[in-house]
Structure formats: C-alpha cells, structure tokens
Amino acid sequence: MNEIFKALADESRRRLLDSLNARNGQTLRELCAELDMTRQSVSKHLAVLEDADLVTTARRGREKLHYLNAAPINAIADRWMSRYDRQRARALADLQTALEQTPMTTSDFVYTTYIKTTPERLWQALTDPAFTRRYWGVAFETDWKPGSAITWHEEGTTMADPEQVVLEAEPGRRLSYTWHTFTPEWAESVGVDEETRARLLAEPRSKVTFEIEPAGETVKLTVVHEAGDVLLGMSRHGWPAIMSGIKTLLETGEPLPEPAG
C-alpha cells in the first residue's frame, strides 16, 4: 500500500496516470509525445507505477501497451471507503474521485493479479468448464482454436452466435475471445431490462484478452476487456470478483463464498 502512495506523490507520475485515464492503452512513444517528456524519464516513472501495480502492460503484436490497473484502486477503496458511512466519505471526496472514478472514463477495463499457480494450471482454470463454473458461473463450449465458435452457458441460458469466436489461443500464455450475444433469455436471467439490452446490442461486439506471464513462484494474470461504455459500466464491477474467484480457487481449492445479502 505504501508503494501506491509513494508513486502517486510525484506530479509527473500523476500526469502519466491522467494521460492513461484520458486514453488507455498507450505505447511508450505515445506517452512521451503527449507529455513532452524524454523516453528515459517516462520509462523510469512507468517502472515506479508498475512496481506499485498502478499501471500494467499487455502486448498487442509488437507493441507494448500501458494501462491503468484497477486492482490497487479497488484494494484502497475496500480498505477505507467501506469503513465509513456516506457522510464521512464525503469528507474524502477528492480521494473517492481518484479511486472510484478514474477508471470509469477509459475505453478498456484492465485488471492485473498475481496467483500462486502455474501457467498450465491457470490456462485450465480459464478454459475448463469444471473450473469456470465454480468461480464464474459460466461454461464455454469450444475447442479453443483460433476461429472456432464459442457457445456460452450462463444462468441456465445458452448463447450461440457466429460472431462468438476464439480470437487467439496460446496455451499458458494468451487467450482472447469475443463476448457473448445479449439474448432476451440472458437478459431475463440476469435482470437486465429491454432498454439496457437494446443499448448493449447497439455497441460493437466486445472482446476479452487474458495475458499469462510467469512471475517467480506466481503467475501474473492480466485481463483486458475492450468494450463499449454500457457493457463496461456493467462488467467493470464483476471482473474484480471473477479475478478474485479464480485466484482463490487455484490457491485454496475452494471458491469464494457467496456475498452476504
């Protein structure tokens, strides 16, 4: 936690975060040009932000893209915001804005966590219905080959569509696929009204990418969800629970308990 506040104490690093907040997923060259800073200076500041987990990276082809990471933001919010009533929270309005609203303006949702497991075991947890049902409540029916169709099973409903496909699949390294279709049956099962479903259908089909990287005795897992504003507004609260669920299941053998109430 101290590393987070030390990283935020520097104005240049806050400018970098502001730049990523305005346009997430930038290369080092783009950040240097936008902030009029030298490559060496930006690289040093990014290293500090990455050490604090405030910034995470993902590869797209030959490019290395930098993203705001929601994980430490959620951790800080959980540590303090939940312990104060609404009136006291208003006294921390500036902090609340920084912690809760910063990721809301981005076009991608990015979350990084570290799991004590192996890349092979993590891949299995992302693809095997025996795992995904336990922490996500979703089962995928596919052979996990690029271009193959994916049938989603969730909340007692089945979603199949030609545009639900595997985009990339490198076992133990990288997995990417398009999001499911928002069918009337799905909307009814999860309590989404018809107006919201229509707005979801009006957005371009989104995609999710999982980056898997060995990190000592752990594995670094980064999820990048590229989606429209409506879907991101709905799913950004679900991803931390999903990522915590997969981490808990792999490290303890048991899923997270159901939330009280």
Tab-separated table of N, CA and C in Angstrom, residues 142-247:
chain	number	residue	atom	x	y	z
A	142	THR	N	-16.270	-25.093	-26.624
A	142	THR	CA	-15.435	-24.794	-27.780
A	142	THR	C	-14.197	-25.684	-27.729
A	143	ASP	N	-13.448	-25.734	-28.837
A	143	ASP	CA	-12.190	-26.481	-28.824
A	143	ASP	C	-11.001	-25.560	-28.571
A	144	TRP	N	-11.251	-24.266	-28.351
A	144	TRP	CA	-10.225	-23.272	-28.048
A	144	TRP	C	-9.163	-23.180	-29.126
A	145	LYS	N	-9.590	-23.250	-30.379
A	145	LYS	CA	-8.698	-22.999	-31.502
A	145	LYS	C	-9.101	-21.678	-32.158
A	146	PRO	N	-8.129	-20.846	-32.567
A	146	PRO	CA	-8.468	-19.560	-33.189
A	146	PRO	C	-9.453	-19.730	-34.344
A	147	GLY	N	-10.521	-18.952	-34.303
A	147	GLY	CA	-11.538	-19.008	-35.332
A	147	GLY	C	-12.718	-19.891	-34.972
A	148	SER	N	-12.561	-20.737	-33.955
A	148	SER	CA	-13.644	-21.634	-33.568
A	148	SER	C	-14.743	-20.882	-32.835
A	149	ALA	N	-15.962	-21.360	-33.020
A	149	ALA	CA	-17.108	-20.759	-32.336
A	149	ALA	C	-17.098	-21.122	-30.860
A	150	ILE	N	-17.687	-20.231	-30.029
A	150	ILE	CA	-17.833	-20.478	-28.594
A	150	ILE	C	-19.315	-20.403	-28.249
A	151	THR	N	-19.802	-21.416	-27.586
A	151	THR	CA	-21.155	-21.380	-27.037
A	151	THR	C	-21.049	-21.125	-25.542
A	152	TRP	N	-21.767	-20.090	-25.080
A	152	TRP	CA	-21.748	-19.718	-23.661
A	152	TRP	C	-22.934	-20.357	-22.948
A	153	HIS	N	-22.694	-20.877	-21.768
A	153	HIS	CA	-23.753	-21.376	-20.893
A	153	HIS	C	-23.665	-20.593	-19.582
A	154	GLU	N	-24.706	-19.821	-19.293
A	154	GLU	CA	-24.692	-18.966	-18.106
A	154	GLU	C	-26.105	-18.782	-17.571
A	155	GLU	N	-26.233	-18.897	-16.251
A	155	GLU	CA	-27.522	-18.667	-15.590
A	155	GLU	C	-28.658	-19.473	-16.224
A	156	GLY	N	-28.350	-20.706	-16.613
A	156	GLY	CA	-29.379	-21.559	-17.194
A	156	GLY	C	-29.725	-21.241	-18.639
A	157	THR	N	-29.002	-20.328	-19.259
A	157	THR	CA	-29.256	-19.970	-20.659
A	157	THR	C	-28.071	-20.381	-21.528
A	158	THR	N	-28.330	-20.537	-22.814
A	158	THR	CA	-27.301	-20.894	-23.779
A	158	THR	C	-27.251	-19.826	-24.856
A	159	MET	N	-26.046	-19.334	-25.136
A	159	MET	CA	-25.871	-18.276	-26.132
A	159	MET	C	-24.904	-18.747	-27.213
A	160	ALA	N	-25.395	-18.824	-28.423
A	160	ALA	CA	-24.582	-19.230	-29.571
A	160	ALA	C	-24.781	-18.219	-30.695
A	161	ASP	N	-23.693	-17.849	-31.343
A	161	ASP	CA	-23.756	-16.869	-32.419
A	161	ASP	C	-22.482	-16.996	-33.250
A	162	PRO	N	-22.561	-16.820	-34.585
A	162	PRO	CA	-21.361	-16.937	-35.425
A	162	PRO	C	-20.255	-15.964	-35.033
A	163	GLU	N	-20.601	-14.845	-34.370
A	163	GLU	CA	-19.587	-13.865	-34.001
A	163	GLU	C	-18.977	-14.137	-32.627
A	164	GLN	N	-19.448	-15.152	-31.936
A	164	GLN	CA	-18.827	-15.574	-30.679
A	164	GLN	C	-17.706	-16.544	-31.018
A	165	VAL	N	-16.476	-16.050	-31.077
A	165	VAL	CA	-15.375	-16.879	-31.575
A	165	VAL	C	-14.111	-16.708	-30.726
A	166	VAL	N	-13.243	-17.703	-30.839
A	166	VAL	CA	-11.904	-17.621	-30.265
A	166	VAL	C	-11.046	-16.769	-31.196
A	167	LEU	N	-10.398	-15.754	-30.653
A	167	LEU	CA	-9.543	-14.888	-31.466
A	167	LEU	C	-8.083	-15.330	-31.406
A	168	GLU	N	-7.598	-15.602	-30.211
A	168	GLU	CA	-6.219	-16.061	-30.024
A	168	GLU	C	-6.206	-17.111	-28.929
A	169	ALA	N	-5.346	-18.094	-29.073
A	169	ALA	CA	-5.231	-19.133	-28.049
A	169	ALA	C	-3.822	-19.708	-28.063
A	170	GLU	N	-2.998	-19.252	-27.119
A	170	GLU	CA	-1.654	-19.781	-26.916
A	170	GLU	C	-1.628	-20.364	-25.510
A	171	PRO	N	-1.849	-21.671	-25.368
A	171	PRO	CA	-1.941	-22.270	-24.034
A	171	PRO	C	-0.802	-21.850	-23.111
A	172	GLY	N	-1.191	-21.404	-21.917
A	172	GLY	CA	-0.213	-20.973	-20.927
A	172	GLY	C	0.338	-19.587	-21.152
A	173	ARG	N	-0.145	-18.876	-22.196
A	173	ARG	CA	0.398	-17.555	-22.498
A	173	ARG	C	-0.671	-16.493	-22.756
A	174	ARG	N	-1.626	-16.792	-23.628
A	174	ARG	CA	-2.553	-15.741	-24.052
A	174	ARG	C	-3.847	-16.365	-24.564
A	175	LEU	N	-4.974	-15.766	-24.156
A	175	LEU	CA	-6.284	-16.216	-24.610
A	175	LEU	C	-7.143	-15.002	-24.889
A	176	SER	N	-7.819	-15.002	-26.037
A	176	SER	CA	-8.671	-13.871	-26.396
A	176	SER	C	-9.898	-14.384	-27.141
A	177	TYR	N	-11.064	-13.829	-26.800
A	177	TYR	CA	-12.292	-14.216	-27.496
A	177	TYR	C	-13.304	-13.088	-27.447
A	178	THR	N	-14.286	-13.161	-28.338
A	178	THR	CA	-15.330	-12.147	-28.351
A	178	THR	C	-16.376	-12.458	-27.283
A	179	TRP	N	-17.102	-11.412	-26.886
A	179	TRP	CA	-18.107	-11.529	-25.825
A	179	TRP	C	-19.384	-12.143	-26.385
A	180	HIS	N	-20.226	-12.610	-25.479
A	180	HIS	CA	-21.441	-13.293	-25.903
A	180	HIS	C	-22.510	-12.314	-26.411
A	181	THR	N	-23.499	-12.863	-27.099
A	181	THR	CA	-24.639	-12.105	-27.600
A	181	THR	C	-25.634	-11.866	-26.461
A	182	PHE	N	-26.241	-10.690	-26.462
A	182	PHE	CA	-27.174	-10.342	-25.378
A	182	PHE	C	-28.588	-10.755	-25.768
A	183	THR	N	-28.880	-12.015	-25.558
A	183	THR	CA	-30.174	-12.566	-25.944
A	183	THR	C	-31.253	-12.172	-24.939
A	184	PRO	N	-32.524	-12.223	-25.346
A	184	PRO	CA	-33.612	-11.946	-24.398
A	184	PRO	C	-33.586	-12.894	-23.204
A	185	GLU	N	-33.231	-14.162	-23.432
A	185	GLU	CA	-33.182	-15.145	-22.346
A	185	GLU	C	-32.092	-14.787	-21.334
A	186	TRP	N	-30.928	-14.357	-21.844
A	186	TRP	CA	-29.851	-13.941	-20.941
A	186	TRP	C	-30.288	-12.734	-20.122
A	187	ALA	N	-30.873	-11.739	-20.790
A	187	ALA	CA	-31.293	-10.522	-20.102
A	187	ALA	C	-32.281	-10.840	-18.976
A	188	GLU	N	-33.210	-11.725	-19.252
A	188	GLU	CA	-34.199	-12.090	-18.233
A	188	GLU	C	-33.546	-12.811	-17.060
A	189	SER	N	-32.560	-13.670	-17.353
A	189	SER	CA	-31.935	-14.465	-16.297
A	189	SER	C	-31.086	-13.622	-15.355
A	190	VAL	N	-30.522	-12.502	-15.863
A	190	VAL	CA	-29.660	-11.670	-15.028
A	190	VAL	C	-30.326	-10.361	-14.625
A	191	GLY	N	-31.576	-10.161	-15.017
A	191	GLY	CA	-32.310	-8.982	-14.597
A	191	GLY	C	-31.995	-7.712	-15.354
A	192	VAL	N	-31.668	-7.836	-16.640
A	192	VAL	CA	-31.382	-6.661	-17.478
A	192	VAL	C	-32.652	-6.298	-18.244
A	193	ASP	N	-33.060	-5.033	-18.160
A	193	ASP	CA	-34.287	-4.620	-18.841
A	193	ASP	C	-34.069	-4.486	-20.346
A	194	GLU	N	-35.152	-4.396	-21.093
A	194	GLU	CA	-35.075	-4.397	-22.547
A	194	GLU	C	-34.397	-3.147	-23.085
A	195	GLU	N	-34.587	-2.017	-22.420
A	195	GLU	CA	-33.923	-0.785	-22.869
A	195	GLU	C	-32.411	-0.915	-22.767
A	196	THR	N	-31.924	-1.463	-21.661
A	196	THR	CA	-30.485	-1.658	-21.490
A	196	THR	C	-29.957	-2.680	-22.484
A	197	ARG	N	-30.718	-3.744	-22.719
A	197	ARG	CA	-30.289	-4.755	-23.690
A	197	ARG	C	-30.152	-4.143	-25.086
A	198	ALA	N	-31.075	-3.262	-25.447
A	198	ALA	CA	-31.000	-2.604	-26.746
A	198	ALA	C	-29.738	-1.745	-26.855
A	199	ARG	N	-29.384	-1.077	-25.772
A	199	ARG	CA	-28.159	-0.258	-25.772
A	199	ARG	C	-26.923	-1.144	-25.886
A	200	LEU	N	-26.941	-2.294	-25.234
A	200	LEU	CA	-25.823	-3.230	-25.339
A	200	LEU	C	-25.672	-3.740	-26.772
A	201	LEU	N	-26.794	-4.062	-27.405
A	201	LEU	CA	-26.764	-4.571	-28.772
A	201	LEU	C	-26.296	-3.514	-29.772
A	202	ALA	N	-26.479	-2.240	-29.421
A	202	ALA	CA	-26.076	-1.155	-30.324
A	202	ALA	C	-24.562	-0.933	-30.315
A	203	GLU	N	-23.881	-1.456	-29.311
A	203	GLU	CA	-22.433	-1.285	-29.223
A	203	GLU	C	-21.716	-2.353	-30.059
A	204	PRO	N	-20.508	-2.036	-30.542
A	204	PRO	CA	-19.721	-3.063	-31.252
A	204	PRO	C	-19.456	-4.242	-30.320
A	205	ARG	N	-19.386	-5.434	-30.878
A	205	ARG	CA	-19.126	-6.609	-30.040
A	205	ARG	C	-17.763	-6.460	-29.359
A	206	SER	N	-17.738	-6.716	-28.081
A	206	SER	CA	-16.507	-6.531	-27.320
A	206	SER	C	-15.672	-7.803	-27.324
A	207	LYS	N	-14.455	-7.669	-26.794
A	207	LYS	CA	-13.595	-8.841	-26.668
A	207	LYS	C	-12.829	-8.764	-25.359
A	208	VAL	N	-12.441	-9.936	-24.878
A	208	VAL	CA	-11.655	-10.014	-23.646
A	208	VAL	C	-10.370	-10.771	-23.947
A	209	THR	N	-9.274	-10.307	-23.350
A	209	THR	CA	-7.971	-10.934	-23.559
A	209	THR	C	-7.330	-11.201	-22.208
A	210	PHE	N	-6.800	-12.393	-22.037
A	210	PHE	CA	-6.082	-12.762	-20.823
A	210	PHE	C	-4.611	-12.952	-21.176
A	211	GLU	N	-3.740	-12.219	-20.483
A	211	GLU	CA	-2.300	-12.359	-20.645
A	211	GLU	C	-1.764	-13.129	-19.436
A	212	ILE	N	-0.996	-14.190	-19.700
A	212	ILE	CA	-0.452	-15.044	-18.646
A	212	ILE	C	1.070	-14.961	-18.706
A	213	GLU	N	1.699	-14.541	-17.593
A	213	GLU	CA	3.147	-14.394	-17.562
A	213	GLU	C	3.699	-14.993	-16.275
A	214	PRO	N	4.705	-15.878	-16.368
A	214	PRO	CA	5.357	-16.380	-15.155
A	214	PRO	C	5.988	-15.230	-14.379
A	215	ALA	N	5.881	-15.268	-13.060
A	215	ALA	CA	6.463	-14.224	-12.211
A	215	ALA	C	7.002	-14.871	-10.940
A	216	GLY	N	8.175	-15.492	-11.057
A	216	GLY	CA	8.756	-16.182	-9.915
A	216	GLY	C	7.917	-17.400	-9.540
A	217	GLU	N	7.484	-17.444	-8.282
A	217	GLU	CA	6.653	-18.555	-7.816
A	217	GLU	C	5.181	-18.317	-8.097
A	218	THR	N	4.870	-17.213	-8.731
A	218	THR	CA	3.486	-16.893	-9.063
A	218	THR	C	3.328	-16.727	-10.568
A	219	VAL	N	2.094	-16.483	-10.976
A	219	VAL	CA	1.801	-16.181	-12.379
A	219	VAL	C	1.038	-14.864	-12.413
A	220	LYS	N	1.476	-13.956	-13.277
A	220	LYS	CA	0.803	-12.676	-13.459
A	220	LYS	C	-0.315	-12.854	-14.471
A	221	LEU	N	-1.528	-12.538	-14.055
A	221	LEU	CA	-2.684	-12.633	-14.949
A	221	LEU	C	-3.259	-11.237	-15.156
A	222	THR	N	-3.326	-10.825	-16.408
A	222	THR	CA	-3.905	-9.536	-16.762
A	222	THR	C	-5.084	-9.755	-17.688
A	223	VAL	N	-6.224	-9.175	-17.336
A	223	VAL	CA	-7.390	-9.245	-18.208
A	223	VAL	C	-7.629	-7.865	-18.799
A	224	VAL	N	-7.843	-7.805	-20.099
A	224	VAL	CA	-8.167	-6.560	-20.794
A	224	VAL	C	-9.516	-6.766	-21.484
A	225	HIS	N	-10.509	-5.991	-21.073
A	225	HIS	CA	-11.835	-6.085	-21.679
A	225	HIS	C	-12.072	-4.826	-22.493
A	226	GLU	N	-12.092	-4.980	-23.803
A	226	GLU	CA	-12.339	-3.870	-24.721
A	226	GLU	C	-13.820	-3.883	-25.071
A	227	ALA	N	-14.522	-2.845	-24.641
A	227	ALA	CA	-15.976	-2.848	-24.808
A	227	ALA	C	-16.508	-1.433	-24.868
A	228	GLY	N	-17.792	-1.320	-25.200
A	228	GLY	CA	-18.463	-0.033	-25.210
A	228	GLY	C	-18.797	0.421	-23.800
A	229	ASP	N	-19.252	1.657	-23.690
A	229	ASP	CA	-19.485	2.257	-22.380
A	229	ASP	C	-20.530	1.514	-21.555
A	230	VAL	N	-21.599	1.065	-22.196
A	230	VAL	CA	-22.676	0.410	-21.448
A	230	VAL	C	-22.189	-0.903	-20.844
A	231	LEU	N	-21.542	-1.736	-21.657
A	231	LEU	CA	-21.064	-3.022	-21.159
A	231	LEU	C	-19.970	-2.837	-20.118
A	232	LEU	N	-19.059	-1.901	-20.357
A	232	LEU	CA	-18.000	-1.677	-19.378
A	232	LEU	C	-18.581	-1.204	-18.047
A	233	GLY	N	-19.594	-0.354	-18.121
A	233	GLY	CA	-20.223	0.116	-16.897
A	233	GLY	C	-20.827	-1.017	-16.089
A	234	MET	N	-21.280	-2.068	-16.778
A	234	MET	CA	-21.875	-3.210	-16.099
A	234	MET	C	-20.818	-4.217	-15.647
A	235	SER	N	-19.816	-4.445	-16.480
A	235	SER	CA	-18.888	-5.543	-16.216
A	235	SER	C	-17.696	-5.166	-15.349
A	236	ARG	N	-17.351	-3.863	-15.258
A	236	ARG	CA	-16.166	-3.488	-14.501
A	236	ARG	C	-16.302	-3.845	-13.024
A	237	HIS	N	-17.532	-3.948	-12.519
A	237	HIS	CA	-17.713	-4.342	-11.125
A	237	HIS	C	-17.654	-5.862	-10.975
A	238	GLY	N	-17.916	-6.587	-12.056
A	238	GLY	CA	-17.884	-8.041	-11.992
A	238	GLY	C	-16.493	-8.630	-12.146
A	239	TRP	N	-15.627	-7.957	-12.926
A	239	TRP	CA	-14.296	-8.514	-13.162
A	239	TRP	C	-13.468	-8.693	-11.897
A	240	PRO	N	-13.421	-7.724	-10.968
A	240	PRO	CA	-12.656	-7.965	-9.738
A	240	PRO	C	-13.116	-9.208	-8.988
A	241	ALA	N	-14.424	-9.458	-8.965
A	241	ALA	CA	-14.934	-10.654	-8.292
A	241	ALA	C	-14.503	-11.920	-9.036
A	242	ILE	N	-14.540	-11.886	-10.369
A	242	ILE	CA	-14.123	-13.048	-11.160
A	242	ILE	C	-12.644	-13.333	-10.951
A	243	MET	N	-11.820	-12.283	-10.989
A	243	MET	CA	-10.380	-12.468	-10.814
A	243	MET	C	-10.051	-12.937	-9.395
A	244	SER	N	-10.753	-12.397	-8.415
A	244	SER	CA	-10.550	-12.869	-7.040
A	244	SER	C	-11.000	-14.314	-6.908
A	245	GLY	N	-12.069	-14.662	-7.624
A	245	GLY	CA	-12.579	-16.023	-7.578
A	245	GLY	C	-11.606	-17.037	-8.145
A	246	ILE	N	-11.008	-16.723	-9.288
A	246	ILE	CA	-10.058	-17.656	-9.890
A	246	ILE	C	-8.804	-17.785	-9.038
A	247	LYS	N	-8.371	-16.659	-8.453
A	247	LYS	CA	-7.193	-16.689	-7.580
A	247	LYS	C	-7.461	-17.548	-6.348
